[in-house]
Coordinates of C-alpha atoms and ligand atoms in Angstrom, one line a residue:
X276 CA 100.6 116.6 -146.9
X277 CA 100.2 116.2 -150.5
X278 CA 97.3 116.7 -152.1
X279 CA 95.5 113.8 -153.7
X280 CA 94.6 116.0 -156.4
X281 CA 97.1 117.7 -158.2
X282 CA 94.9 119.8 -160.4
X283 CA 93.1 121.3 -157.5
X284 CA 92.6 125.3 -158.2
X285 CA 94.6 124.4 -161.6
X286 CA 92.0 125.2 -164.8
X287 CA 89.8 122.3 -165.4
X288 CA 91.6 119.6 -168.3
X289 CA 90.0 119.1 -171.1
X290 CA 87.5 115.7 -170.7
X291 CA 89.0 112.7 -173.1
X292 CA 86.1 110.7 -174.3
X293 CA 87.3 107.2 -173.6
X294 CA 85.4 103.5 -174.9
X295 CA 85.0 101.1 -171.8
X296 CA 83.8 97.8 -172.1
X297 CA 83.4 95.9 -168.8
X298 CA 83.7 92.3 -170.3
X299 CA 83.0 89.1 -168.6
X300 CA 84.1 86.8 -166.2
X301 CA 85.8 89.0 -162.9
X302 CA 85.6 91.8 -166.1
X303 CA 82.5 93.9 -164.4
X304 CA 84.2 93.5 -160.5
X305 CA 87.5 94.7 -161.7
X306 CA 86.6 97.4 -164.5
X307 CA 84.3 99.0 -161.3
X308 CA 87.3 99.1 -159.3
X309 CA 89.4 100.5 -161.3
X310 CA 87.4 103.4 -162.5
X311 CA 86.2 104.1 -159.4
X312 CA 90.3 104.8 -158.7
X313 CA 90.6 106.7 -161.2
X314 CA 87.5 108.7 -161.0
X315 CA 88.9 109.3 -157.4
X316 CA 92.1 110.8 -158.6
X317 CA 90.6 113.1 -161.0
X318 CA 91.2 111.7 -163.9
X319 CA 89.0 113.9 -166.7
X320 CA 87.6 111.1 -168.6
X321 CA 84.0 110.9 -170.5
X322 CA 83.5 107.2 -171.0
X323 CA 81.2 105.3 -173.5
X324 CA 80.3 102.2 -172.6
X325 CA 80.0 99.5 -174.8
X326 CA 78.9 95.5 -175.0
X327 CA 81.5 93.0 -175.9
X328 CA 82.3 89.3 -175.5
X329 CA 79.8 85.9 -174.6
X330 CA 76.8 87.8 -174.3
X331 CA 77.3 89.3 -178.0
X332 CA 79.0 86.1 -179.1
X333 CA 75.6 84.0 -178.2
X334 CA 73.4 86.9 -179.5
X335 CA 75.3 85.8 -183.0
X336 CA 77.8 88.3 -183.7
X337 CA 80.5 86.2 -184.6
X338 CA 83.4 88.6 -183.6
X339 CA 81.8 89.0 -180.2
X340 CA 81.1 92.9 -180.8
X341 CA 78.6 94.9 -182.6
X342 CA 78.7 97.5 -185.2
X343 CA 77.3 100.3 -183.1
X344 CA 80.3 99.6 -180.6
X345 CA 83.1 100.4 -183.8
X346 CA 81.4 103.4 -184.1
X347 CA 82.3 104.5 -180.6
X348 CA 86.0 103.0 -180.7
X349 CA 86.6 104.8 -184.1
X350 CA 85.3 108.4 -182.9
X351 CA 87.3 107.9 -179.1
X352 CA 90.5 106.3 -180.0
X353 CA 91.0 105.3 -176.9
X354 CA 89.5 101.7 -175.5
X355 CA 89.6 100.4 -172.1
X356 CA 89.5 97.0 -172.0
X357 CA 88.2 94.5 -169.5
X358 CA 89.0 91.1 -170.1
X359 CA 86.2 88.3 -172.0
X360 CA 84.9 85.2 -172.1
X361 CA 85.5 83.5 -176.1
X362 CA 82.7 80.8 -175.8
X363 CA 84.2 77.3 -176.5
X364 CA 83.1 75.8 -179.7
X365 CA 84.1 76.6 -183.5
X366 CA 82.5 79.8 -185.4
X367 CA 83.3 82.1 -182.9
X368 CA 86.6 84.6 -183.7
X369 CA 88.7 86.2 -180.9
X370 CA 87.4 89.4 -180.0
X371 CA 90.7 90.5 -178.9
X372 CA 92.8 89.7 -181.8
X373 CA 89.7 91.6 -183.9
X374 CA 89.9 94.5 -182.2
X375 CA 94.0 95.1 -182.1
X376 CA 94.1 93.7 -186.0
X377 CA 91.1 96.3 -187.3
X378 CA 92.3 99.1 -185.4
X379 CA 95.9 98.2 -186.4
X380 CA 97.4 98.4 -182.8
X381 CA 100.6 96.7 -183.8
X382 CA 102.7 97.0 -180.3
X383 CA 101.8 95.4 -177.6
X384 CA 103.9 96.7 -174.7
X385 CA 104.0 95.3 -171.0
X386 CA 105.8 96.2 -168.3
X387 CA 106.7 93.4 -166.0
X388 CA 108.6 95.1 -163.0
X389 CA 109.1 93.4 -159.6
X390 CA 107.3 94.6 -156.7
X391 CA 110.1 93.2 -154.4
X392 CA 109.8 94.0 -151.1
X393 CA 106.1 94.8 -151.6
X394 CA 105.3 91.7 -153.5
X395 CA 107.4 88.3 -153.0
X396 CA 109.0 87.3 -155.3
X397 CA 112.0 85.1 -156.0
X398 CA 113.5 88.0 -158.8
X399 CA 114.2 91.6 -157.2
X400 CA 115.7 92.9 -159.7
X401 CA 113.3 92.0 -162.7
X402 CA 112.3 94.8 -164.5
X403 CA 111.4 94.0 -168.4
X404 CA 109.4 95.5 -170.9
X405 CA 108.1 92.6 -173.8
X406 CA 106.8 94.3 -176.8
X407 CA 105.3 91.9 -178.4
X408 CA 103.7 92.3 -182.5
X409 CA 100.3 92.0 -182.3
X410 CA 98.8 91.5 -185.6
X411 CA 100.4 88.8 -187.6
X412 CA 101.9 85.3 -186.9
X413 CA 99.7 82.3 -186.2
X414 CA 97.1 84.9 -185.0
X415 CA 95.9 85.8 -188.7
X416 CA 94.0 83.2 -187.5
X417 CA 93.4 81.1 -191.0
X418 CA 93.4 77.5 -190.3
X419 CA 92.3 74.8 -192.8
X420 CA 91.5 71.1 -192.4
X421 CA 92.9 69.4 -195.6
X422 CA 92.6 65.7 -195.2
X423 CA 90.9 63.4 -192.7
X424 CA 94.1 63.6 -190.5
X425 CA 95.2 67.1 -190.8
X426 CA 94.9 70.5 -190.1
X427 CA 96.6 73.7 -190.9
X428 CA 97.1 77.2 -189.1
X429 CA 99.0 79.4 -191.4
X430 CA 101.5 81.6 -189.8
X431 CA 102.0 85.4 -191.9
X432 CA 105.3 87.5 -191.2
X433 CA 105.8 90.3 -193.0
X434 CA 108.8 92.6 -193.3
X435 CA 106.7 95.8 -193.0
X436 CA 105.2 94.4 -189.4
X437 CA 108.9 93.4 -188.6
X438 CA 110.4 96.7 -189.0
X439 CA 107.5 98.3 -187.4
X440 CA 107.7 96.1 -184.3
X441 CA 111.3 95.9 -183.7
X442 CA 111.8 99.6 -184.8
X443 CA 109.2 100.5 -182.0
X444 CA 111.5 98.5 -179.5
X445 CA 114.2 100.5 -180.1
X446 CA 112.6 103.6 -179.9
X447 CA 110.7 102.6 -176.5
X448 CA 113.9 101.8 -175.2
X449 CA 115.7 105.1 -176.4
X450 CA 112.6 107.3 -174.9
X451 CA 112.4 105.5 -171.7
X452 CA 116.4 105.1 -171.1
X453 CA 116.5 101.6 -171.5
X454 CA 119.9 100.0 -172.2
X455 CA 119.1 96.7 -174.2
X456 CA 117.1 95.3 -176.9
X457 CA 116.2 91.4 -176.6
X458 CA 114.9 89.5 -179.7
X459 CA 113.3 86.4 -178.8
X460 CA 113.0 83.9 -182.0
X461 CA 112.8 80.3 -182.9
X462 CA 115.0 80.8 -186.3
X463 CA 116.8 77.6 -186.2
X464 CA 113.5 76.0 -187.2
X465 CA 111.1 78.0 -189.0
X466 CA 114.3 79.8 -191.0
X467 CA 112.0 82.2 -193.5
X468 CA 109.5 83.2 -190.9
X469 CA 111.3 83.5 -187.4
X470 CA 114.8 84.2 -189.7
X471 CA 112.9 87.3 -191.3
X472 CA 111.9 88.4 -187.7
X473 CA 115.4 87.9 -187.0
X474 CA 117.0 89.6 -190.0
X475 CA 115.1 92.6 -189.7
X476 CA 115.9 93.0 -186.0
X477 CA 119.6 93.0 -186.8
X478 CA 119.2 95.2 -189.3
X479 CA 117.6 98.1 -187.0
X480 CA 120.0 97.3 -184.2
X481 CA 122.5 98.7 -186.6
X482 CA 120.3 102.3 -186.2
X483 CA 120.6 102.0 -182.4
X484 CA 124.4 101.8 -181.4
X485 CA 123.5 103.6 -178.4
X486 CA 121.3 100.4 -177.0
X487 CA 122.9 97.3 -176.9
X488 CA 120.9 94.1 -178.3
X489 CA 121.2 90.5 -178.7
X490 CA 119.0 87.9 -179.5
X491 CA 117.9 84.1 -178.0
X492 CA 116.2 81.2 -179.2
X493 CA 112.9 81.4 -178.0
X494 CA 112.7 78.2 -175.7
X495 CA 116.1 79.0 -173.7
X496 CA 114.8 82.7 -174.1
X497 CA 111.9 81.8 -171.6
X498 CA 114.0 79.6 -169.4
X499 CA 116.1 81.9 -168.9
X500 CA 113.1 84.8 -168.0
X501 CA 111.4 82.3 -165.5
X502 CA 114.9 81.8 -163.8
X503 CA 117.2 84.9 -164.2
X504 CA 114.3 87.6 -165.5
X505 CA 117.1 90.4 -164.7
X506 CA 119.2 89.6 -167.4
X507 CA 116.6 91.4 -169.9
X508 CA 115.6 94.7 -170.6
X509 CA 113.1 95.3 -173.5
X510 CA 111.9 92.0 -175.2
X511 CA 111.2 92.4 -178.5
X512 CA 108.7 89.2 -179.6
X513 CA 106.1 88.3 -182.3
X514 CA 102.8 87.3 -181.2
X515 CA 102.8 83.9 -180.0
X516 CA 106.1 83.7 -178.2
X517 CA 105.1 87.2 -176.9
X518 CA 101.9 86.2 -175.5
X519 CA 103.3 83.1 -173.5
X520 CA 106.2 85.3 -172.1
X521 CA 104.0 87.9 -170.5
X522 CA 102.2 85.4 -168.8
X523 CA 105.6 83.7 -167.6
X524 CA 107.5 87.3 -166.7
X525 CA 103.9 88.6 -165.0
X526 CA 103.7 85.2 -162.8
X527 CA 107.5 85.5 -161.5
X528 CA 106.8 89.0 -160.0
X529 CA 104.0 87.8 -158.2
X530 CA 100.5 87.3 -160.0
X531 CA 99.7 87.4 -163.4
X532 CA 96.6 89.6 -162.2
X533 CA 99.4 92.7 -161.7
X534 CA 100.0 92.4 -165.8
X535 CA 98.6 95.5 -167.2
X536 CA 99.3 96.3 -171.2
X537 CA 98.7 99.0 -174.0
X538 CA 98.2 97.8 -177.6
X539 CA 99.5 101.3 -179.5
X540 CA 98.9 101.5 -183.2
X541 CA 98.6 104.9 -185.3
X542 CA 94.9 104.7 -185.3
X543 CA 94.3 104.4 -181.7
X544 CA 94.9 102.3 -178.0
X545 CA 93.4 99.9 -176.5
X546 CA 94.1 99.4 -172.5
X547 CA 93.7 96.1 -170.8
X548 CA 95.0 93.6 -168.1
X549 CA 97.4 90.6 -169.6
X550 CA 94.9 88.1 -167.8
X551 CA 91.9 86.7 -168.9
X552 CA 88.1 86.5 -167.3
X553 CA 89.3 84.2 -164.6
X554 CA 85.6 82.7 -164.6
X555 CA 86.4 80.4 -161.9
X556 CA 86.6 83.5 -159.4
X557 CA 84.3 85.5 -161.0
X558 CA 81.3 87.5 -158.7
X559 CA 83.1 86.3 -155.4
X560 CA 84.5 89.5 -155.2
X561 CA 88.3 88.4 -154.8
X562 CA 90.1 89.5 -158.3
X563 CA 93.3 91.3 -158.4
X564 CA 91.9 94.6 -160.4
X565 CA 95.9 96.0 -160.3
X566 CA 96.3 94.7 -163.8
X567 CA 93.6 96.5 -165.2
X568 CA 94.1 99.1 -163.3
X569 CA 97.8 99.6 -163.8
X570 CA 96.6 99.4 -167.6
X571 CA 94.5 102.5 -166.5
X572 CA 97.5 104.4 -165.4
X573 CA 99.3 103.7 -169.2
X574 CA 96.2 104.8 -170.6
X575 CA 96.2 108.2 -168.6
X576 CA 99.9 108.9 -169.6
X577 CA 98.8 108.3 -173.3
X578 CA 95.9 110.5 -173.0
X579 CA 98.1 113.6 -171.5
X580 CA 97.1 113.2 -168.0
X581 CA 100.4 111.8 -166.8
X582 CA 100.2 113.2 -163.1
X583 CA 97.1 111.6 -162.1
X584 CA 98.7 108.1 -163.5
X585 CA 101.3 108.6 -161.3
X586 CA 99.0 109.7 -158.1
X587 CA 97.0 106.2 -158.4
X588 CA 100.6 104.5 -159.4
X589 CA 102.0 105.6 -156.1
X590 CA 99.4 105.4 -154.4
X591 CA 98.6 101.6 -155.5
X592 CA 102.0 100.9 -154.6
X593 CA 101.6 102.3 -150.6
X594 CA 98.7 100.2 -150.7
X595 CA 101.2 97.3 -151.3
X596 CA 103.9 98.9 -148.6
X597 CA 101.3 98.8 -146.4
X598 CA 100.8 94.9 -146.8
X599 CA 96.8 95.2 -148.1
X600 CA 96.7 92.2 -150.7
X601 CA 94.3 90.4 -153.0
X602 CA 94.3 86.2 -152.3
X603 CA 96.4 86.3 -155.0
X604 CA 99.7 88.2 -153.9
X605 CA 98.9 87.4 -150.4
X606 CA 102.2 85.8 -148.5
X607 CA 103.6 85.1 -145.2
X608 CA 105.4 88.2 -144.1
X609 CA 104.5 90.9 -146.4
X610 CA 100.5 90.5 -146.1
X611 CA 99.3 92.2 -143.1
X612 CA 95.3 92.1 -144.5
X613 CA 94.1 89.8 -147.1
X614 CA 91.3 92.2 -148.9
X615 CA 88.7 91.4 -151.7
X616 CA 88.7 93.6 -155.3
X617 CA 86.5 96.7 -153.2
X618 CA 88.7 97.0 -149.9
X619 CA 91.6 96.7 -152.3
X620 CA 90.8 99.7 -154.5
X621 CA 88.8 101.6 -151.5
X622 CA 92.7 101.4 -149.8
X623 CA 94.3 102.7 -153.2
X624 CA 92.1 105.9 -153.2
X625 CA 92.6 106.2 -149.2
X626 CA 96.2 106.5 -150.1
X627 CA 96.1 109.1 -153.5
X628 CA 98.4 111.6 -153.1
X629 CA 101.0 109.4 -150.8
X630 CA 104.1 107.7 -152.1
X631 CA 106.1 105.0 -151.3
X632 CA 108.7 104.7 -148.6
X633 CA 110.2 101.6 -149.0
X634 CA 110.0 101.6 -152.9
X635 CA 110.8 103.7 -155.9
X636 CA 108.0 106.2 -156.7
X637 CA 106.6 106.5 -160.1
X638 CA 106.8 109.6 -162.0
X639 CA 105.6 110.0 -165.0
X640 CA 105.3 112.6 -168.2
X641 CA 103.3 113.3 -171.0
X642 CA 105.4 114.6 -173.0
X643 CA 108.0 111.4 -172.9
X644 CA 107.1 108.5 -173.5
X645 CA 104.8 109.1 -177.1
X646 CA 106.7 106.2 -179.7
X647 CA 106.9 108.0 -182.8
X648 CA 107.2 105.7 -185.8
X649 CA 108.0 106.7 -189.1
X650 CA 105.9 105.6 -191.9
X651 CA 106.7 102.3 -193.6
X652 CA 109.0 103.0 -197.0
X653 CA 109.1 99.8 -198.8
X654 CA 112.7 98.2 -199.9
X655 CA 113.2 97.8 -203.5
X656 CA 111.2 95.0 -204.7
X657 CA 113.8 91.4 -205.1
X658 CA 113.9 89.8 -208.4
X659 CA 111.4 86.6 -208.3
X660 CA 111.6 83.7 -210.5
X661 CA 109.0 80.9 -210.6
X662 CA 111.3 77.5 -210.0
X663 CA 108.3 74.7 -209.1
X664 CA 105.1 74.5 -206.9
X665 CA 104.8 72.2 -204.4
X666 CA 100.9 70.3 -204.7
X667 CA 99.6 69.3 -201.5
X668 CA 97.8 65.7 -201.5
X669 CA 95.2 63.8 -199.5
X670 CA 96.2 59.9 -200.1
X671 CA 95.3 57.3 -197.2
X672 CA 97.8 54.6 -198.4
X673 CA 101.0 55.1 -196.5
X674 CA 103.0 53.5 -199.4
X675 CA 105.2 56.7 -201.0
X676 CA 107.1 54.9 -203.2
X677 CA 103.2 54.0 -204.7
X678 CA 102.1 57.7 -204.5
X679 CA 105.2 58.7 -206.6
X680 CA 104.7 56.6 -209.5
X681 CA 101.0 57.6 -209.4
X682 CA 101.8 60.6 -209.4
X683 CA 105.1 60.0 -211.9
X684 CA 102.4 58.7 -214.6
X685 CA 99.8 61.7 -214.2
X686 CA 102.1 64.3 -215.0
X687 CA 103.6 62.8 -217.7
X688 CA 105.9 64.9 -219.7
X689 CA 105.2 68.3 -218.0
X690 CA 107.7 71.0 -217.1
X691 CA 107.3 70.0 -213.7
X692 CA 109.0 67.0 -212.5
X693 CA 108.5 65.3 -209.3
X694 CA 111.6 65.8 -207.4
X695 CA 110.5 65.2 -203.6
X696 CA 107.7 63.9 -201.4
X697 CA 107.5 65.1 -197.2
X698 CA 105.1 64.2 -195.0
X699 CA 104.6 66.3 -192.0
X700 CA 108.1 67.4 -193.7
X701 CA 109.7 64.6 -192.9
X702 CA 111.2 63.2 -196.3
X703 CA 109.7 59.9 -197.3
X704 CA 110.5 59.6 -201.0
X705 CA 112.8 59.2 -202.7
X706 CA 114.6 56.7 -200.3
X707 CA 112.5 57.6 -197.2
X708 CA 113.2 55.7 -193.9
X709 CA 110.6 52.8 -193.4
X710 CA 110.1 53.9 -189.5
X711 CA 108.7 57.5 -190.8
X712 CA 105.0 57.7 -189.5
X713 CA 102.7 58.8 -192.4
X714 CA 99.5 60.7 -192.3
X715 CA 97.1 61.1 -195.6
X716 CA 99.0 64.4 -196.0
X717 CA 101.8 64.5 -198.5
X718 CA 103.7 67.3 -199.9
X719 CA 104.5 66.6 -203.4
X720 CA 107.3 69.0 -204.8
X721 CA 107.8 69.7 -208.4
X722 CA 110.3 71.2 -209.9
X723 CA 110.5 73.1 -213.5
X724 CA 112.6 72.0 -215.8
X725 CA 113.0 74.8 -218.9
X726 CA 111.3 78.1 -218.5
X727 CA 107.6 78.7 -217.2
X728 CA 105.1 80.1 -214.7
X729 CA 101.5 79.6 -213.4
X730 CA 100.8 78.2 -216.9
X731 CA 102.9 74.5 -215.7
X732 CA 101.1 74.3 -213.0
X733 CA 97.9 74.8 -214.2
X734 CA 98.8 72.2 -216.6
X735 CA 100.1 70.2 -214.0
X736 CA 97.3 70.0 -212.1
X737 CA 94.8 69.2 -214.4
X738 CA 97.0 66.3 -215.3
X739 CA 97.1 64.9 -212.1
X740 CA 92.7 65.3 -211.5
X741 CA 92.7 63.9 -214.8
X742 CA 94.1 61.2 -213.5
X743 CA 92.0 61.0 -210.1
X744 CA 94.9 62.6 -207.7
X745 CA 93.2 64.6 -204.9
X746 CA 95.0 67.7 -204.5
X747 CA 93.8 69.9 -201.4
X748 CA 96.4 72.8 -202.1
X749 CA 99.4 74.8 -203.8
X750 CA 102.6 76.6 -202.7
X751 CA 104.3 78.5 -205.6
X752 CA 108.5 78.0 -205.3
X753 CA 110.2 81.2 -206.1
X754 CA 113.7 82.6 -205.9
X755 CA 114.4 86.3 -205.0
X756 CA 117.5 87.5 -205.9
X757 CA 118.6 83.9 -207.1
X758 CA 117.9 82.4 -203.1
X759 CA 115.5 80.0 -202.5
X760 CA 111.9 81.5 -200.6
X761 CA 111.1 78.0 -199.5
X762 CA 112.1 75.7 -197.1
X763 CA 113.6 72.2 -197.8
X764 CA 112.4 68.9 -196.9
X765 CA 113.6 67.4 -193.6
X766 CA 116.5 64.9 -194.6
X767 CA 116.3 66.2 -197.9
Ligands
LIG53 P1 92.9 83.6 -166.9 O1 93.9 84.6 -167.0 O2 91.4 84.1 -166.9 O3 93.1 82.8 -165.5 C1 94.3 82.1 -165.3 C2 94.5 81.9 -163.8 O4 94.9 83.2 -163.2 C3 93.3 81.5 -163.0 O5 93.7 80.6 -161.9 C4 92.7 82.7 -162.5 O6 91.8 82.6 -161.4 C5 93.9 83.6 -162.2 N1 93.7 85.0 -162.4 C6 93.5 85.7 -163.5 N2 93.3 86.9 -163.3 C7 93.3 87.1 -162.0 C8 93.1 88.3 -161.2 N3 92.8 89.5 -161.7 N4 93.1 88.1 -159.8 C9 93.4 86.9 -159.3 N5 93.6 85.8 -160.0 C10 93.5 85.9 -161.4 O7 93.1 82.5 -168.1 P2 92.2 81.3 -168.6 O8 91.5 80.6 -167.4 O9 93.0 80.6 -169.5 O10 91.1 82.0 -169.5 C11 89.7 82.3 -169.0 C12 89.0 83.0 -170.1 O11 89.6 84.3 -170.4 C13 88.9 82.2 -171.5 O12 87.6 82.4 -172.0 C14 89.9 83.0 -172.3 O13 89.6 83.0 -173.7 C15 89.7 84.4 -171.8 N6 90.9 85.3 -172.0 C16 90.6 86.6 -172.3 C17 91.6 87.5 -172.4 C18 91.3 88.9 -172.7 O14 90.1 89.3 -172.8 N7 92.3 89.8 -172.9 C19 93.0 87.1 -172.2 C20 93.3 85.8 -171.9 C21 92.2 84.9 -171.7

């Protein structure tokens, strides 16, 4: 029989001080659970427990975690993760996104294998890794209400996080023998930011002509996961797409509670399941803990204790074999015991040190699997020329055609001249269509005739508040290299 512990008679490994939070919601059930698995297995870990999420939120710490608790992440490096409540309500910033963006854990990488014939599911072959960026994108998180009507959430992509992201794709996929590279984008539409995602991604393909790549439009992209998952390999994603996906790909093997990820950044990891605090299951005992604990096993094989992640991989999978589910996996067939979180995990330990029979074991090692980026070296800057500003307005008449001479007689004779007026950036002046809705939102573009800079539109603006035009904000137009860095107006 094997042994269910490896190291036993081996000299003792050295004890990796580890950050746990145990979070809200089914957090507490399922973080129990899974340590007690992979105390069970052997796994030399000295963790630090610290307090995140509601409680901390409602105690007033608006990033739902407190100063003392950095100090521990900081000095261990290594953070495992249950999931949290974000109370509802404005004031209160994600805890999650605060942690990955301060420590700078730019990858977020998750496995989405099926678990077919252990776990039903309607895609056998599915076996996809997304790496999703996990620090920029609409999850900078700086929104604005300008007007009555509108609001704004900016969305930041930069080349540096590109090339980090998609060159940690290709690297993934070259250490783990991976044959293709997916870029998921919605370029067609949002050409500077998603076509800069894209660019880059075609750039570094070029590096990897051992790995094949392609790329699809985002909205087809997911179609196609939900309905023919095995035509992908490594997805390579930026936050917001990538966040959606996981969900999808970890709901077409079977639950999203068997979603574990790693957020990998030079400065340290955080572990954690893809799901959230599931509060409407929370203290009956019934969670799914394999996406946490899964996450547990990624965290072991970046710590150097690769073995013992695949004991309580193999041995969480014979648990499976031997048809002991959660509610949530449970099916007609396959389940011979429907279990709660404890009888689930007390099953998994019964079973360290057994493999599968029926399914592919897990094997893991150290000393493969490490993604070794090298450091950003920035591109040789573009030439940039100032050409116009577009000056955002707040008006509540719906009449353009009104707006524009108001705005026609501000200015007056200044090097910028009113060219174009979008709302929502639809076109609506000159010749707009009369069936255009309008909002008190327009975007007012101005463009420089002569030579200029910051200067024009300083003057420019203090023509138009002279005048009693309400402007609520400015976008700079610049060329680089003599091609436009802004979009144009719909119809335009
Ligand atoms: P959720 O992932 O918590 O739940 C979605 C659905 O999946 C629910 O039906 C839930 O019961 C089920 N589910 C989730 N995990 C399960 C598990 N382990 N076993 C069995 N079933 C499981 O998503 P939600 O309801 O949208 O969000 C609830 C809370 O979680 C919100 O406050 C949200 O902000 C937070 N959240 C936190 C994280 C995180 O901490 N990483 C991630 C996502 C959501």
């Amino acid at each position: 029989m094997n042994h269910p512990f490896p190291d036993a008679g081996a000299p003792a490994r050295p004890v990796v001080p580890i950050t746990v939070a145990h979070g809200d919601g089914i957090g507490p059930e399922i973080m129990e659970a899974s340590l007690r698995v992979l105390n069970a297995a052997g796994a030399a870990l000295a963790p630090e427990i610290i307090e995140i999420g509601e409680k901390v939120y409602l105690n007033g710490a608006s990033a739902g975690i407190e100063d003392s608790a950095w100090e521990s992440l900081r000095r261990t490096k290594v953070f495992y993760k249950a999931p949290i409540t974000t109370p509802q309500g404005g004031g209160f910033k994600s805890l999650n996104v605060t942690v990955r963006k301060s420590l700078g854990l730019f990858a977020n990488v998750r496995p989405c294998a099926s678990l077919s014939p252990l776990v039903a599911t309607h895609h056998p072959d599915m076996d996809v890794v997304i790496v999703r960026e996990n620090e920029e994108d609409l999850y900078a998180g700086i929104e604005h209400r300008q007007t009555d009507d509108v609001v704004q959430c900016l969305k930041l992509i930069s080349r540096p996080g590109c090339e980090r992201i998609v060159r940690y794709a290709f690297e993934y996929a070259r250490i783990n023998g991976r044959k293709k590279v997916t870029c998921l984008s919605k370029d067609n539409i949002m050409k500077l930011t998603d076509g800069l995602f894209h660019q880059v991604f075609d750039e570094i393909a070029r590096d990897y002509p051992d790995i094949q790549n392609d790329h699809w439009i985002i909205d087809i992209g997911a179609a196609k996961l939900a309905v023919a998952p095995e035509q992908f390999d490594v997805i390579v994603t930026s936050n917001l797409y990538g966040d959606i996906i996981s969900d999808i790909a970890a709901e077409v093997i079977g639950s999203v509670g068997l979603g574990g990820s790693a957020n990998i950044g030079e400065h340290g990891a955080m572990f954690e399941a893809i799901h959230g605090s599931a509060p409407m299951i929370a203290g009956q005992g019934v969670a799914n803990p394999s996406g946490l604990l899964l996450a547990g096993v990624q965290m072991l094989v970046h710590i150097g204790q690769a073995d013992i992640a695949g004991n309580i991989h193999n041995a969480w999978l014979k648990t499976l074999e031997d048809g002991i589910h959660t509610g949530d996996i449970a099916s007609e067939g396959l389940t011979r015991r429907t279990v709660g979180t404890s009888d689930f995990v007390e099953a998994v330990i019964e079973r360290l040190g057994q493999t599968p029979n029926r399914f592919k074991s897990a094997v893991y090692d150290s000393s493969v699997g490490a993604v070794e980026i090298a450091p950003y070296r920035r591109r040789q800057r573009q030439a940039k020329t100032f050409v116009g500003v577009d000056v955002f307005i707040d008006f509540p008449n719906p009449d353009a055609d009104r707006l524009a001479i108001q705005l026609n007689a501000a200015a007056g004779d200044s090097r910028l001249k009113l060219e174009l007026i979008t709302n929502r950036g639809v076109k609506v002046w000159p010749q707009g269509l009369p069936e255009t809705f309008r909002t008190d939102h327009w975007r007012c573009r101005f463009m420089l005739k002569g030579e200029g800079g910051a200067a024009e539109v300083i003057d420019l603006l203090t023509r138009l508040a002279g005048a009693g035009v309400e402007f609520v904000k400015t976008e700079h137009l610049y060329k680089f290299d003599g091609k436009p860095g802004y979009s144009l107006g719909q119809g335009q």
